[in-house]
PDB file of C-alpha atoms in Angstrom:
ATOM      1  CA  UNK A   1      32.715  20.782  49.464  1.00 73.00           C
ATOM      2  CA  UNK A   2      34.240  24.223  48.929  1.00 85.00           C
ATOM      3  CA  UNK A   3      33.187  26.587  46.412  1.00 86.00           C
ATOM      4  CA  UNK A   4      36.836  26.437  45.022  1.00 86.00           C
ATOM      5  CA  UNK A   5      36.603  22.698  44.631  1.00 86.00           C
ATOM      6  CA  UNK A   6      33.281  22.928  42.773  1.00 89.00           C
ATOM      7  CA  UNK A   7      34.869  25.481  40.386  1.00 91.00           C
ATOM      8  CA  UNK A   8      37.642  23.008  39.868  1.00 90.00           C
ATOM      9  CA  UNK A   9      35.285  20.147  39.219  1.00 91.00           C
ATOM     10  CA  UNK A  10      33.168  22.114  36.752  1.00 93.00           C
ATOM     11  CA  UNK A  11      36.338  23.220  34.913  1.00 94.00           C
ATOM     12  CA  UNK A  12      37.268  19.547  34.354  1.00 95.00           C
ATOM     13  CA  UNK A  13      33.861  18.751  33.264  1.00 95.00           C
ATOM     14  CA  UNK A  14      33.515  21.725  30.907  1.00 96.00           C
ATOM     15  CA  UNK A  15      36.938  21.403  29.325  1.00 96.00           C
ATOM     16  CA  UNK A  16      36.433  17.556  29.060  1.00 96.00           C
ATOM     17  CA  UNK A  17      33.179  18.247  27.244  1.00 96.00           C
ATOM     18  CA  UNK A  18      34.688  20.747  25.068  1.00 97.00           C
ATOM     19  CA  UNK A  19      37.501  18.330  24.033  1.00 98.00           C
ATOM     20  CA  UNK A  20      34.987  15.459  23.270  1.00 97.00           C
ATOM     21  CA  UNK A  21      32.838  17.868  21.200  1.00 98.00           C
ATOM     22  CA  UNK A  22      35.859  18.967  19.094  1.00 98.00           C
ATOM     23  CA  UNK A  23      37.012  15.421  18.517  1.00 98.00           C
ATOM     24  CA  UNK A  24      33.565  14.465  17.248  1.00 98.00           C
ATOM     25  CA  UNK A  25      33.715  17.656  15.021  1.00 98.00           C
ATOM     26  CA  UNK A  26      37.053  16.282  13.772  1.00 98.00           C
ATOM     27  CA  UNK A  27      35.478  12.908  12.901  1.00 98.00           C
ATOM     28  CA  UNK A  28      32.556  14.665  11.053  1.00 98.00           C
ATOM     29  CA  UNK A  29      35.253  16.664   9.008  1.00 98.00           C
ATOM     30  CA  UNK A  30      37.117  13.412   8.122  1.00 98.00           C
ATOM     31  CA  UNK A  31      33.975  11.831   7.034  1.00 96.00           C
ATOM     32  CA  UNK A  32      33.530  14.836   4.590  1.00 96.00           C
ATOM     33  CA  UNK A  33      37.178  14.295   3.572  1.00 95.00           C
ATOM     34  CA  UNK A  34      38.417  17.460   5.115  1.00 97.00           C
ATOM     35  CA  UNK A  35      41.521  15.938   6.772  1.00 97.00           C
ATOM     36  CA  UNK A  36      43.191  19.337   7.408  1.00 97.00           C
ATOM     37  CA  UNK A  37      40.272  20.490   9.294  1.00 98.00           C
ATOM     38  CA  UNK A  38      39.987  17.159  11.172  1.00 98.00           C
ATOM     39  CA  UNK A  39      43.635  17.674  12.301  1.00 98.00           C
ATOM     40  CA  UNK A  40      43.047  21.255  13.390  1.00 98.00           C
ATOM     41  CA  UNK A  41      40.122  20.186  15.456  1.00 98.00           C
ATOM     42  CA  UNK A  42      42.098  17.300  17.059  1.00 98.00           C
ATOM     43  CA  UNK A  43      44.685  19.770  18.105  1.00 98.00           C
ATOM     44  CA  UNK A  44      42.076  22.055  19.569  1.00 98.00           C
ATOM     45  CA  UNK A  45      40.738  19.031  21.544  1.00 98.00           C
ATOM     46  CA  UNK A  46      44.251  18.238  22.801  1.00 98.00           C
ATOM     47  CA  UNK A  47      44.586  21.784  24.079  1.00 97.00           C
ATOM     48  CA  UNK A  48      41.363  21.404  26.120  1.00 97.00           C
ATOM     49  CA  UNK A  49      42.388  17.984  27.409  1.00 96.00           C
ATOM     50  CA  UNK A  50      45.800  19.492  28.530  1.00 96.00           C
ATOM     51  CA  UNK A  51      43.942  22.110  30.275  1.00 95.00           C
ATOM     52  CA  UNK A  52      41.655  19.668  32.166  1.00 94.00           C
ATOM     53  CA  UNK A  53      44.578  17.477  32.785  1.00 91.00           C
ATOM     54  CA  UNK A  54      46.597  20.289  34.404  1.00 92.00           C
ATOM     55  CA  UNK A  55      43.639  21.081  36.791  1.00 90.00           C
ATOM     56  CA  UNK A  56      43.531  17.296  37.628  1.00 88.00           C
ATOM     57  CA  UNK A  57      47.293  17.294  38.196  1.00 88.00           C
ATOM     58  CA  UNK A  58      47.068  20.357  40.380  1.00 86.00           C
ATOM     59  CA  UNK A  59      44.533  18.370  42.680  1.00 87.00           C
ATOM     60  CA  UNK A  60      46.863  15.430  42.852  1.00 86.00           C
ATOM     61  CA  UNK A  61      50.010  17.423  43.824  1.00 88.00           C
ATOM     62  CA  UNK A  62      47.917  19.291  46.538  1.00 84.00           C
ATOM     63  CA  UNK A  63      46.913  15.832  47.983  1.00 86.00           C
ATOM     64  CA  UNK A  64      50.427  14.623  47.709  1.00 88.00           C
ATOM     65  CA  UNK A  65      51.425  17.603  49.744  1.00 90.00           C
ATOM     66  CA  UNK A  66      49.080  16.616  52.389  1.00 88.00           C
ATOM     67  CA  UNK A  67      46.208  18.768  51.595  1.00 85.00           C
ATOM     68  CA  UNK A  68      42.859  17.090  52.087  1.00 83.00           C
ATOM     69  CA  UNK A  69      40.891  16.515  48.887  1.00 79.00           C
ATOM     70  CA  UNK A  70      37.273  15.883  49.483  1.00 78.00           C
ATOM     71  CA  UNK A  71      36.122  13.221  47.092  1.00 81.00           C
ATOM     72  CA  UNK A  72      32.510  13.686  46.206  1.00 87.00           C
ATOM     73  CA  UNK A  73      30.073  12.073  43.556  1.00 92.00           C
ATOM     74  CA  UNK A  74      30.484  15.194  41.550  1.00 91.00           C
ATOM     75  CA  UNK A  75      34.416  14.876  41.555  1.00 90.00           C
ATOM     76  CA  UNK A  76      34.115  11.218  40.512  1.00 92.00           C
ATOM     77  CA  UNK A  77      31.754  12.209  37.711  1.00 93.00           C
ATOM     78  CA  UNK A  78      34.240  14.939  36.513  1.00 93.00           C
ATOM     79  CA  UNK A  79      36.928  12.241  36.458  1.00 93.00           C
ATOM     80  CA  UNK A  80      34.852   9.855  34.538  1.00 95.00           C
ATOM     81  CA  UNK A  81      33.885  12.567  32.272  1.00 94.00           C
ATOM     82  CA  UNK A  82      37.455  13.449  31.550  1.00 95.00           C
ATOM     83  CA  UNK A  83      38.470   9.825  30.999  1.00 96.00           C
ATOM     84  CA  UNK A  84      35.702   9.213  28.462  1.00 97.00           C
ATOM     85  CA  UNK A  85      36.775  12.363  26.663  1.00 97.00           C
ATOM     86  CA  UNK A  86      40.264  11.210  26.521  1.00 97.00           C
ATOM     87  CA  UNK A  87      39.169   7.791  25.321  1.00 97.00           C
ATOM     88  CA  UNK A  88      36.866   9.126  22.607  1.00 97.00           C
ATOM     89  CA  UNK A  89      39.600  11.550  21.287  1.00 98.00           C
ATOM     90  CA  UNK A  90      41.978   8.546  20.992  1.00 98.00           C
ATOM     91  CA  UNK A  91      39.503   6.334  19.203  1.00 98.00           C
ATOM     92  CA  UNK A  92      38.471   9.143  17.016  1.00 98.00           C
ATOM     93  CA  UNK A  93      42.072   9.796  15.960  1.00 98.00           C
ATOM     94  CA  UNK A  94      42.221   6.045  14.892  1.00 98.00           C
ATOM     95  CA  UNK A  95      39.060   6.456  12.914  1.00 98.00           C
ATOM     96  CA  UNK A  96      40.377   9.624  11.175  1.00 98.00           C
ATOM     97  CA  UNK A  97      43.431   7.549  10.097  1.00 97.00           C
ATOM     98  CA  UNK A  98      41.105   4.865   8.658  1.00 97.00           C
ATOM     99  CA  UNK A  99      39.158   7.426   6.762  1.00 97.00           C
ATOM    100  CA  UNK A 100      42.528   8.621   5.206  1.00 96.00           C
ATOM    101  CA  UNK A 101      43.386   5.135   4.217  1.00 95.00           C
ATOM    102  CA  UNK A 102      39.952   4.522   2.643  1.00 95.00           C
ATOM    103  CA  UNK A 103      40.119   7.888   0.899  1.00 93.00           C
ATOM    104  CA  UNK A 104      43.536   7.140  -0.525  1.00 93.00           C
ATOM    105  CA  UNK A 105      42.449   3.688  -1.722  1.00 92.00           C
ATOM    106  CA  UNK A 106      39.368   4.989  -3.322  1.00 91.00           C
ATOM    107  CA  UNK A 107      41.370   7.728  -5.134  1.00 88.00           C
ATOM    108  CA  UNK A 108      43.819   4.909  -6.512  1.00 90.00           C
ATOM    109  CA  UNK A 109      40.955   3.028  -7.846  1.00 87.00           C
ATOM    110  CA  UNK A 110      39.788   6.039 -10.047  1.00 77.00           C
TER     111      UNK A 110
END
């Protein structure tokens, strides 16, 4: 594996991890009723995911051009890491929506 490929792999892992962390911070903000902060953090998570996705797309496009992409366990791990970050972000977005609904219904009971 080339050093450049290792850097690409670690960028995917890093930005995916950043996105997942931001999504969980958004969930914590929503749990505390700070929906504005939750939305801000989800947008930051999206920016990190977009960055990781661009790197991933560059690899796919290079392979489509005929450039050989070495698939290693580390590369597969990076792909798994990114996919779980995307899934966590999407699920957390739904959970935040549920918190908003619950918050609104509780406010109406008062």
